[in-house]
CSV table of C-alpha atoms in Angstrom, one decimal:
chain,number,residue,atom,x,y,z
A,22,MET,CA,-22.2,27.1,100.6
A,23,GLU,CA,-20.7,29.3,97.8
A,24,ASN,CA,-17.2,29.8,98.3
A,25,ASN,CA,-15.3,33.3,97.7
A,26,GLU,CA,-14.3,32.1,94.3
A,27,THR,CA,-17.6,31.2,93.0
A,28,LYS,CA,-19.0,34.6,94.4
A,29,SER,CA,-16.3,36.4,92.9
A,30,PHE,CA,-17.1,34.8,89.5
A,31,LYS,CA,-20.9,35.4,89.8
A,32,GLU,CA,-20.2,39.1,90.5
A,33,THR,CA,-18.1,39.4,87.6
A,34,ILE,CA,-20.5,37.8,85.4
A,35,LEU,CA,-23.6,40.0,86.8
A,36,GLY,CA,-21.0,43.2,86.4
A,37,ALA,CA,-20.6,42.0,83.0
A,38,LEU,CA,-24.2,41.5,81.9
A,39,ASP,CA,-25.2,44.9,83.6
A,40,SER,CA,-22.5,46.4,81.2
A,41,PHE,CA,-23.8,44.9,78.5
A,42,GLU,CA,-27.3,45.9,78.8
A,43,GLY,CA,-26.2,49.4,79.6
A,44,ALA,CA,-24.4,49.3,76.4
A,45,VAL,CA,-27.2,47.8,74.4
A,46,ASN,CA,-29.5,50.5,76.0
A,47,LYS,CA,-27.0,53.3,74.7
A,48,GLY,CA,-27.0,51.7,71.4
A,49,VAL,CA,-30.5,51.6,71.4
A,50,ASP,CA,-31.2,55.2,72.5
A,51,LYS,CA,-28.4,56.2,70.2
A,52,LEU,CA,-30.3,54.4,67.3
A,53,LYS,CA,-33.9,56.2,68.3
A,54,GLU,CA,-31.7,59.7,68.5
A,55,GLU,CA,-30.4,58.9,65.1
A,56,THR,CA,-34.0,58.2,63.9
A,57,ILE,CA,-35.8,61.3,65.3
A,58,LEU,CA,-32.9,63.3,63.7
A,59,GLU,CA,-33.1,61.7,60.3
A,60,ASP,CA,-37.1,62.0,60.3
A,61,ALA,CA,-37.0,66.0,61.5
A,62,ALA,CA,-34.0,66.3,58.7
A,63,ARG,CA,-36.7,65.1,56.0
A,64,LYS,CA,-39.1,67.0,57.2
A,65,PHE,CA,-36.8,70.2,57.5
A,66,LYS,CA,-35.5,69.4,53.9
A,67,GLU,CA,-38.9,69.3,52.6
A,68,ILE,CA,-40.2,72.7,54.0
A,69,LEU,CA,-36.7,74.2,52.5
A,70,ARG,CA,-37.4,72.6,49.0
A,71,LYS,CA,-40.7,74.1,48.9
A,72,GLN,CA,-39.5,77.8,49.8
A,73,LEU,CA,-36.5,77.7,47.1
A,74,VAL,CA,-39.3,76.9,44.6
A,75,ARG,CA,-41.2,79.8,46.0
A,76,VAL,CA,-38.2,82.1,45.4
A,77,GLU,CA,-37.8,81.2,42.0
A,78,ASP,CA,-41.2,81.6,41.4
A,79,MET,CA,-41.2,85.3,42.8
A,80,LYS,CA,-38.0,85.7,40.6
A,81,ALA,CA,-40.4,85.0,37.6
A,82,GLN,CA,-43.2,87.1,38.3
A,83,GLY,CA,-44.5,89.8,35.9
A,84,ASP,CA,-46.4,93.2,36.4
A,85,PHE,CA,-49.3,93.8,38.4
A,86,VAL,CA,-52.7,93.4,36.6
A,87,ASP,CA,-54.3,96.5,34.8
A,88,TYR,CA,-57.8,95.9,35.6
A,89,GLY,CA,-58.8,98.8,33.0
A,90,ALA,CA,-57.6,96.6,30.4
A,91,LEU,CA,-59.7,93.6,31.4
A,92,GLU,CA,-62.9,92.9,29.4
A,93,THR,CA,-64.6,91.8,32.5
A,94,ILE,CA,-63.5,91.9,36.0
A,95,ARG,CA,-64.8,89.0,38.1
A,96,ILE,CA,-65.2,89.3,41.9
A,97,GLY,CA,-65.9,86.4,43.9
A,98,VAL,CA,-67.9,86.7,46.6
A,99,CYS,CA,-66.7,83.9,49.7
A,100,GLY,CA,-69.1,83.7,52.6
A,101,GLY,CA,-66.9,81.8,54.8
A,102,ASP,CA,-68.2,80.8,58.4
A,103,GLY,CA,-70.4,81.9,61.2
A,104,ILE,CA,-71.6,85.5,60.4
A,105,GLY,CA,-69.6,85.7,57.1
A,106,PRO,CA,-72.3,84.9,55.0
A,107,ILE,CA,-74.5,87.3,56.3
A,108,ILE,CA,-72.0,90.4,56.4
A,109,SER,CA,-70.4,89.7,52.8
A,110,ALA,CA,-73.9,89.4,51.1
A,111,GLU,CA,-74.6,93.0,52.7
A,112,ALA,CA,-71.3,94.1,51.2
A,113,ARG,CA,-71.9,92.7,48.1
A,114,ARG,CA,-75.6,94.2,48.0
A,115,VAL,CA,-74.2,97.7,48.3
A,116,LEU,CA,-71.4,97.1,45.8
A,117,GLU,CA,-73.9,95.8,43.2
A,118,PHE,CA,-75.8,99.1,43.9
A,119,MET,CA,-72.7,101.0,43.5
A,120,LEU,CA,-71.5,99.2,40.3
A,121,SER,CA,-75.0,98.6,38.7
A,122,ASP,CA,-73.8,100.3,35.4
A,123,LEU,CA,-70.8,98.3,35.1
A,124,VAL,CA,-72.7,95.1,36.0
A,125,GLU,CA,-75.0,95.8,33.3
A,126,SER,CA,-72.4,96.5,30.5
A,127,GLY,CA,-70.5,93.3,31.5
A,128,LYS,CA,-67.4,95.1,32.6
A,129,VAL,CA,-68.0,93.6,36.2
A,130,GLU,CA,-69.1,90.0,37.2
A,131,PHE,CA,-70.2,88.9,40.4
A,132,VAL,CA,-69.4,85.2,41.2
A,133,ASP,CA,-70.5,83.2,44.3
A,134,ILE,CA,-67.9,80.7,45.7
A,135,ASN,CA,-69.9,78.9,48.4
A,136,GLY,CA,-67.4,76.0,49.3
A,137,LEU,CA,-64.8,77.9,51.9
A,138,THR,CA,-67.0,76.5,55.0
A,139,ILE,CA,-65.0,74.7,57.8
A,140,GLU,CA,-67.5,71.8,57.1
A,141,ASN,CA,-66.5,71.3,53.7
A,142,ARG,CA,-62.6,72.2,54.5
A,143,ILE,CA,-62.8,69.2,57.0
A,144,GLU,CA,-64.8,66.8,54.5
A,145,HIS,CA,-61.9,67.3,52.2
A,146,MET,CA,-59.3,67.5,54.8
A,147,LYS,CA,-57.7,70.9,53.1
A,148,ALA,CA,-57.8,74.6,54.0
A,149,ILE,CA,-58.9,75.2,50.5
A,150,PRO,CA,-60.6,72.2,48.7
A,151,ASP,CA,-59.3,72.0,45.2
A,152,ASP,CA,-62.7,72.7,43.5
A,153,VAL,CA,-62.7,76.0,45.7
A,154,MET,CA,-59.3,77.0,44.8
A,155,GLU,CA,-60.0,76.5,41.0
A,156,GLU,CA,-63.1,79.0,41.6
A,157,LEU,CA,-60.9,81.1,43.6
A,158,LYS,CA,-58.2,81.1,40.8
A,159,SER,CA,-61.0,81.9,37.8
A,160,CYS,CA,-61.7,85.4,39.6
A,161,HIS,CA,-59.5,88.5,39.6
A,162,ILE,CA,-60.7,89.6,43.0
A,163,ILE,CA,-62.3,88.0,45.8
A,164,LEU,CA,-64.5,89.5,48.6
A,165,LYS,CA,-64.2,87.1,51.8
A,166,GLY,CA,-66.0,86.9,54.8
A,167,PRO,CA,-64.2,85.5,57.9
A,168,THR,CA,-63.4,81.7,58.0
A,169,THR,CA,-62.9,79.7,61.1
A,170,THR,CA,-59.6,77.9,62.1
A,171,PRO,CA,-59.5,74.8,64.2
A,172,GLN,CA,-57.6,75.2,67.4
A,173,LYS,CA,-55.8,72.8,69.1
A,174,GLY,CA,-57.6,71.0,71.7
A,175,SER,CA,-61.2,72.1,69.6
A,176,GLY,CA,-61.8,68.5,68.8
A,177,MET,CA,-61.4,69.5,65.0
A,178,PRO,CA,-58.8,68.2,62.7
A,179,ASN,CA,-55.8,70.3,62.5
A,180,ILE,CA,-56.4,72.1,59.2
A,181,GLU,CA,-54.3,75.0,58.1
A,182,SER,CA,-56.0,78.6,58.3
A,183,ALA,CA,-57.8,79.0,55.0
A,184,ASN,CA,-56.7,82.9,55.1
A,185,VAL,CA,-52.8,81.6,55.0
A,186,ALA,CA,-53.5,79.1,52.6
A,187,MET,CA,-55.2,81.5,50.2
A,188,ARG,CA,-52.4,84.1,50.7
A,189,LYS,CA,-49.7,81.5,49.9
A,190,ALA,CA,-51.7,80.0,47.2
A,191,LEU,CA,-52.6,83.4,45.2
A,192,ASP,CA,-49.2,85.0,46.3
A,193,LEU,CA,-51.2,87.6,48.1
A,194,PHE,CA,-48.0,89.3,49.4
A,195,ALA,CA,-49.3,92.6,50.9
A,196,ASN,CA,-51.7,92.9,53.8
A,197,ILE,CA,-53.0,96.6,53.7
A,198,ARG,CA,-54.9,97.9,56.7
A,199,PRO,CA,-55.8,101.6,56.9
A,200,VAL,CA,-56.5,103.0,60.6
A,201,LYS,CA,-58.3,106.6,60.5
A,202,VAL,CA,-59.7,108.5,63.6
A,203,PRO,CA,-59.4,112.1,62.4
A,204,GLU,CA,-60.6,113.5,65.9
A,205,GLU,CA,-57.4,111.9,67.4
A,206,GLY,CA,-55.0,112.7,64.7
A,207,ILE,CA,-54.6,109.2,63.8
A,208,ASN,CA,-54.2,108.4,60.1
A,209,TRP,CA,-52.0,104.9,59.7
A,210,THR,CA,-51.4,102.6,57.1
A,211,ILE,CA,-50.1,99.4,58.1
A,212,PHE,CA,-48.1,97.1,55.6
A,213,ARG,CA,-47.6,93.7,56.7
A,214,GLU,CA,-45.8,91.2,54.9
A,215,ASN,CA,-48.3,88.7,54.1
A,216,THR,CA,-46.6,85.3,52.9
A,217,GLU,CA,-43.5,85.0,55.0
A,218,GLY,CA,-42.6,85.2,59.0
A,219,GLY,CA,-43.9,83.0,61.3
A,220,TYR,CA,-46.7,81.8,59.3
A,221,ALA,CA,-44.9,81.0,56.1
A,222,VAL,CA,-44.9,77.2,56.4
A,223,GLY,CA,-48.5,76.8,58.2
A,224,SER,CA,-49.3,73.6,60.0
A,225,SER,CA,-45.9,72.2,58.9
A,226,GLY,CA,-44.3,72.7,62.3
A,227,PHE,CA,-43.6,69.4,63.8
A,228,ASN,CA,-43.3,67.8,67.3
A,229,VAL,CA,-39.5,66.3,66.9
A,230,THR,CA,-40.3,64.4,70.3
A,231,GLU,CA,-43.2,64.3,72.9
A,232,ASP,CA,-40.9,66.9,74.6
A,233,LEU,CA,-39.7,68.9,71.5
A,234,ALA,CA,-41.6,70.9,68.9
A,235,VAL,CA,-40.6,73.0,66.2
A,236,ASP,CA,-41.9,75.9,63.9
A,237,PHE,CA,-40.4,78.3,61.4
A,238,THR,CA,-39.9,81.6,60.3
A,239,ILE,CA,-39.2,82.5,56.9
A,240,THR,CA,-37.6,85.5,55.4
A,241,THR,CA,-36.5,85.8,51.7
A,242,LYS,CA,-34.8,88.7,50.0
A,243,GLN,CA,-37.6,88.9,47.2
A,244,GLY,CA,-40.5,88.9,49.6
A,245,SER,CA,-39.1,92.0,51.7
A,246,ASP,CA,-38.0,93.4,48.7
A,247,ARG,CA,-41.6,94.0,47.3
A,248,ILE,CA,-43.6,94.6,50.4
A,249,ALA,CA,-41.2,97.5,51.0
A,250,ARG,CA,-41.6,98.9,47.4
A,251,LEU,CA,-45.1,98.9,47.7
A,252,ALA,CA,-45.2,100.7,50.9
A,253,TYR,CA,-42.9,103.2,50.1
A,254,ASP,CA,-44.6,103.5,46.7
A,255,TYR,CA,-47.9,104.2,48.6
A,256,ALA,CA,-46.4,106.6,50.9
A,257,LYS,CA,-45.2,108.7,48.1
A,258,LYS,CA,-48.4,108.7,45.7
A,259,ASN,CA,-50.5,109.6,48.7
A,260,GLY,CA,-48.2,112.3,50.4
A,261,PHE,CA,-46.6,110.5,53.6
A,262,THR,CA,-43.4,111.2,54.6
A,263,ARG,CA,-42.5,108.9,57.2
A,264,VAL,CA,-42.2,104.7,57.0
A,265,SER,CA,-42.0,103.2,60.4
A,266,LEU,CA,-40.1,99.9,60.1
A,267,VAL,CA,-41.0,97.2,62.9
A,268,THR,CA,-39.0,94.0,63.9
A,269,LYS,CA,-37.5,92.4,66.6
A,270,ALA,CA,-33.9,92.4,64.8
A,271,ASN,CA,-32.2,93.1,68.2
A,272,VAL,CA,-33.0,89.6,69.2
A,273,ILE,CA,-34.1,87.5,65.9
A,274,LYS,CA,-31.2,88.6,64.4
A,275,THR,CA,-31.2,86.6,60.9
A,276,THR,CA,-34.8,86.8,59.5
A,277,ASP,CA,-35.9,90.1,61.1
A,278,GLY,CA,-32.2,91.4,60.5
A,279,ASN,CA,-32.5,90.6,57.1
A,280,PHE,CA,-36.0,91.9,56.4
A,281,LEU,CA,-34.7,95.3,58.0
A,282,GLU,CA,-31.7,95.6,55.9
A,283,ASP,CA,-33.8,94.9,52.6
A,284,CYS,CA,-36.2,97.5,53.7
A,285,HIS,CA,-33.6,100.0,53.8
A,286,LYS,CA,-31.9,99.2,50.5
A,287,VAL,CA,-35.9,100.3,49.2
A,288,ALA,CA,-35.7,103.0,51.8
A,289,ASP,CA,-32.7,104.5,49.9
A,290,LEU,CA,-34.7,105.2,46.6
A,291,TYR,CA,-37.1,107.1,48.5
A,292,PRO,CA,-34.8,110.0,49.8
A,293,GLU,CA,-37.7,112.5,50.4
A,294,ILE,CA,-39.4,110.0,53.0
A,295,THR,CA,-38.2,109.4,56.1
A,296,THR,CA,-37.2,106.2,57.7
A,297,ASP,CA,-37.3,105.0,61.4
A,298,GLU,CA,-36.8,102.0,63.3
A,299,TRP,CA,-38.9,100.5,66.2
A,300,TYR,CA,-39.2,97.1,68.0
A,301,ALA,CA,-42.5,95.6,67.9
A,302,ASP,CA,-42.9,95.6,71.6
A,303,ILE,CA,-42.2,99.4,72.0
A,304,MET,CA,-44.3,100.4,68.8
A,305,THR,CA,-47.3,98.6,70.8
A,306,ALA,CA,-46.7,101.0,73.8
A,307,LYS,CA,-46.2,104.0,71.6
A,308,LEU,CA,-49.3,103.4,69.7
A,309,VAL,CA,-51.4,104.1,73.1
A,310,ASP,CA,-49.3,107.0,73.9
A,311,GLN,CA,-51.5,109.9,72.7
A,312,LYS,CA,-48.6,112.3,71.5
A,313,ARG,CA,-46.2,110.2,70.1
A,314,ARG,CA,-48.7,108.0,67.9
A,315,ARG,CA,-49.9,111.1,65.7
A,316,ASP,CA,-46.5,111.0,64.3
A,317,PHE,CA,-46.8,107.4,62.4
A,318,GLN,CA,-47.8,107.4,58.9
A,319,VAL,CA,-47.1,104.3,57.1
A,320,LEU,CA,-46.0,101.3,59.1
A,321,LEU,CA,-44.2,98.2,57.6
A,322,LEU,CA,-43.8,95.3,59.4
A,323,PRO,CA,-43.0,91.4,59.0
A,324,ASN,CA,-46.0,88.7,59.1
A,325,LEU,CA,-46.5,88.1,62.8
A,326,TYR,CA,-45.7,91.5,64.2
A,327,GLY,CA,-48.3,92.8,61.6
A,328,ASP,CA,-50.8,90.6,62.5
A,329,ILE,CA,-50.7,91.8,66.1
A,330,ILE,CA,-50.0,95.4,65.8
A,331,SER,CA,-52.6,96.1,63.0
A,332,ASP,CA,-55.3,94.1,65.6
A,333,GLU,CA,-54.2,96.5,68.2
A,334,ALA,CA,-54.5,99.8,66.1
A,335,ALA,CA,-57.9,98.8,64.8
A,336,GLU,CA,-59.2,99.2,68.4
A,337,PHE,CA,-58.4,103.2,67.9
A,338,GLN,CA,-61.3,103.1,65.2
A,339,GLY,CA,-63.7,101.1,67.2
A,340,GLY,CA,-62.2,97.4,67.2
A,341,VAL,CA,-61.7,95.1,64.7
A,342,GLY,CA,-65.2,94.7,63.7
A,343,THR,CA,-65.1,98.2,62.1
A,344,ALA,CA,-61.8,97.3,60.0
A,345,GLY,CA,-61.2,95.9,56.8
A,346,CYS,CA,-58.2,95.1,55.0
A,347,ALA,CA,-56.6,94.4,51.6
A,348,ASN,CA,-54.7,91.4,50.6
A,349,ILE,CA,-52.9,92.5,47.5
A,350,GLY,CA,-50.7,90.3,44.7
A,351,LYS,CA,-49.6,90.8,41.3
A,352,LYS,CA,-52.3,88.5,39.7
A,353,TYR,CA,-54.8,88.3,42.6
A,354,ALA,CA,-56.3,90.6,45.4
A,355,MET,CA,-58.1,89.8,48.2
A,356,PHE,CA,-60.3,91.9,50.7
A,357,GLU,CA,-61.7,90.9,54.1
A,358,ALA,CA,-62.9,91.8,57.6
A,359,ILE,CA,-60.4,91.3,59.9
A,360,HIS,CA,-62.4,89.7,62.7
A,361,GLY,CA,-63.3,86.3,63.4
A,362,SER,CA,-66.5,84.4,62.2
A,363,ALA,CA,-68.2,84.8,65.4
A,364,PRO,CA,-69.8,81.5,65.9
A,365,ARG,CA,-71.7,82.5,69.4
A,366,MET,CA,-73.9,85.0,67.6
A,367,ILE,CA,-74.9,82.5,65.3
A,368,LYS,CA,-75.5,79.9,68.2
A,369,GLU,CA,-77.6,82.6,70.1
A,370,GLY,CA,-79.4,83.4,66.9
A,371,ARG,CA,-77.9,87.1,66.8
A,372,GLY,CA,-76.7,86.6,63.1
A,373,LYS,CA,-78.8,89.3,61.4
A,374,TYR,CA,-77.4,91.9,64.1
A,375,ALA,CA,-73.8,91.5,62.6
A,376,ASP,CA,-72.0,94.8,61.8
A,377,PRO,CA,-71.1,95.0,57.9
A,378,CYS,CA,-68.9,97.8,58.7
A,379,SER,CA,-65.5,95.8,58.3
A,380,MET,CA,-66.9,94.5,54.9
A,381,LEU,CA,-68.1,97.7,53.5
A,382,ARG,CA,-64.4,99.5,54.5
A,383,ALA,CA,-62.9,96.5,52.7
A,384,CYS,CA,-65.2,97.3,49.5
A,385,VAL,CA,-63.7,100.9,49.7
A,386,MET,CA,-60.0,99.1,49.3
A,387,LEU,CA,-61.5,97.0,46.6
A,388,LEU,CA,-63.0,99.6,44.4
A,389,SER,CA,-59.3,101.8,44.8
A,390,HIS,CA,-57.7,98.9,43.8
A,391,ILE,CA,-59.8,98.4,40.6
A,392,GLY,CA,-59.3,101.8,39.7
A,393,LEU,CA,-62.4,103.3,40.9
A,394,GLN,CA,-61.1,105.8,43.2
A,395,ASP,CA,-64.0,108.1,42.9
A,396,ARG,CA,-66.5,105.7,43.8
A,397,ALA,CA,-64.0,104.5,46.8
A,398,ASP,CA,-64.0,107.7,48.0
A,399,LYS,CA,-67.9,108.0,48.1
A,400,LEU,CA,-68.4,105.0,49.8
A,401,GLU,CA,-66.0,106.0,52.5
A,402,ARG,CA,-67.5,109.1,52.8
A,403,ALA,CA,-71.0,107.5,53.3
A,404,LEU,CA,-69.6,104.8,55.8
A,405,ASP,CA,-68.2,108.2,58.1
A,406,ILE,CA,-71.4,109.7,57.9
A,407,CYS,CA,-73.2,106.7,58.9
A,408,SER,CA,-70.7,105.6,61.5
A,409,PHE,CA,-69.7,108.9,63.0
A,410,GLU,CA,-71.7,111.9,62.2
A,411,GLU,CA,-75.3,111.0,61.3
A,412,LYS,CA,-75.3,107.8,63.2
A,413,LYS,CA,-79.1,107.4,62.8
A,414,LEU,CA,-78.8,103.7,63.2
A,415,VAL,CA,-76.5,101.8,65.9
A,416,ILE,CA,-75.3,98.1,65.6
A,417,THR,CA,-75.4,96.4,68.8
A,418,GLY,CA,-74.8,92.8,67.8
A,419,ARG,CA,-78.4,92.3,69.6
A,420,ASP,CA,-82.1,93.2,69.0
A,421,THR,CA,-81.2,96.7,70.8
A,422,GLY,CA,-79.7,98.2,67.7
A,423,ALA,CA,-80.1,97.6,64.0
A,424,THR,CA,-79.6,94.6,61.5
A,425,CYS,CA,-77.3,94.1,59.4
A,426,GLU,CA,-79.5,95.0,56.2
A,427,ASP,CA,-80.8,97.9,58.1
A,428,PHE,CA,-77.5,99.3,58.0
A,429,GLY,CA,-76.7,98.6,54.6
A,430,ASN,CA,-80.0,100.4,53.8
A,431,TYR,CA,-78.7,103.5,55.8
A,432,VAL,CA,-75.4,103.4,53.7
A,433,MET,CA,-77.1,102.9,50.2
A,434,GLU,CA,-79.6,105.6,51.0
A,435,THR,CA,-76.9,108.0,52.2
A,436,LEU,CA,-75.1,107.2,49.0
A,437,LYS,CA,-78.0,108.0,46.8
A,438,GLY,CA,-77.0,111.7,47.8
A,439,ILE,CA,-73.3,111.4,47.1
A,440,LEU,CA,-73.3,109.6,43.9
C-alpha cells in the first residue's frame, strides 16, 4: 500500500508534468501563432511593395494617346467565352462596315486575339497568358467579349478575373458607363475607378488560418485624382452641371475618406460644377426614386461601389445585356459588354440568338474615343431606332426572336440611311 508520503510525491510529480505539458503546449501554440503572423506579414509586405511600385509608375505617366496622330489605329478583337465570340464578331462586322474607308486606307486595322478563353487561361494558370498579353499590348484599342471567371466551389482553379488583370496590366483606370432612358428623364454617366478599391489585389487575399481570411482595399492619391479629373472634365465638356461622389466614408473612413478628400480637391478646380456626396447604400435607393433620380448626371465612385451601382443603373435601360462600357487609360483603352458570358445559352444551343446591343453600345464609345464622334453619334442613333423606336426585330435570346446576325444586319441597313 502507498503511504501518504509516496502518494503526495506522485501527485507532485504528476502536477509538475501537467504544468510542463501545459507550458510546452503554450510554447508550441505561441510558436504556431508567430509563424502564422510572420507568414501573413510576408504576404502583406509583398502586396504593399507592388502597390508602392504602381504609385511610382502613375507618377511617371505621360499624356493620353493622340489617335489622330497615329499612322494606324490597331483594334484588337477578343471574343472571350460563351456568347462572347458571337457578339464581338457581330460588333466587329458593324464597325468594319462603318469604317470601311479607314480600313482600306490603312488608318484602322483589326486584329484577332483568340487566346483569352477560360480553357487557355486554365492551361497556363494565368488570368491572361503571356502571349495573349503581348498581343493586347500590340494594339491601341481592345474590343472585348465577356470572359468567365472561376468561382469558388466551381471545381476550376482559382484564376484571377481576366477583366481585373487586364485593367491592371494596361492601367485602364476609368470605367465609364452611360445610361440613357430619355422618356424617364435619365441621362447618367458613371465613372468608376477601375484599378484600386476592393479589386486592387485580385486573388492576392489569403487565408491567415482556417478561421480567418483577409482581403484588401487600396486607395492612392494618384488613382483618385486622375479618375476625378477625367469625370469633371467630361462633365464640363458635355454640359453637365452636377457630379455626385458616392462612397461609404462614414464607415470606411481611411480609404473611402481619402478618395472623397482627393475628389473634392479636383472639384475645387471646377467651380461651375455642383458637387454633392452620397453614401453607396442611399444612392442605390435613390436611383429607383422616380423624382430624385432625374437630378443625377455624373456619378463618381470607387471600384466596388461603381461595379454594383452601374449594374443596377443598367437595368433602367433594359438590363446589363443592353449596356456597354469603356475602360480608359492613357496608353490603352478597352471596350466591352458589361454582362457575363452566358454559358447556359451556349449549352442549350441558343448562342446565335445572343443580343449584340451591349457590344454595339460599347462601339459607340470606341468610335468617340478615337476621335470619330460623328460616326459614334450615327451608330448611337441607329441603335436607338432599332431598339426603341422602330423595333422591327426583337431579340429574345431564343428562336422566338431575331438572331444576333439578323440584328446586326438591321443596324447596318438603318445606318445606310444615316451615313
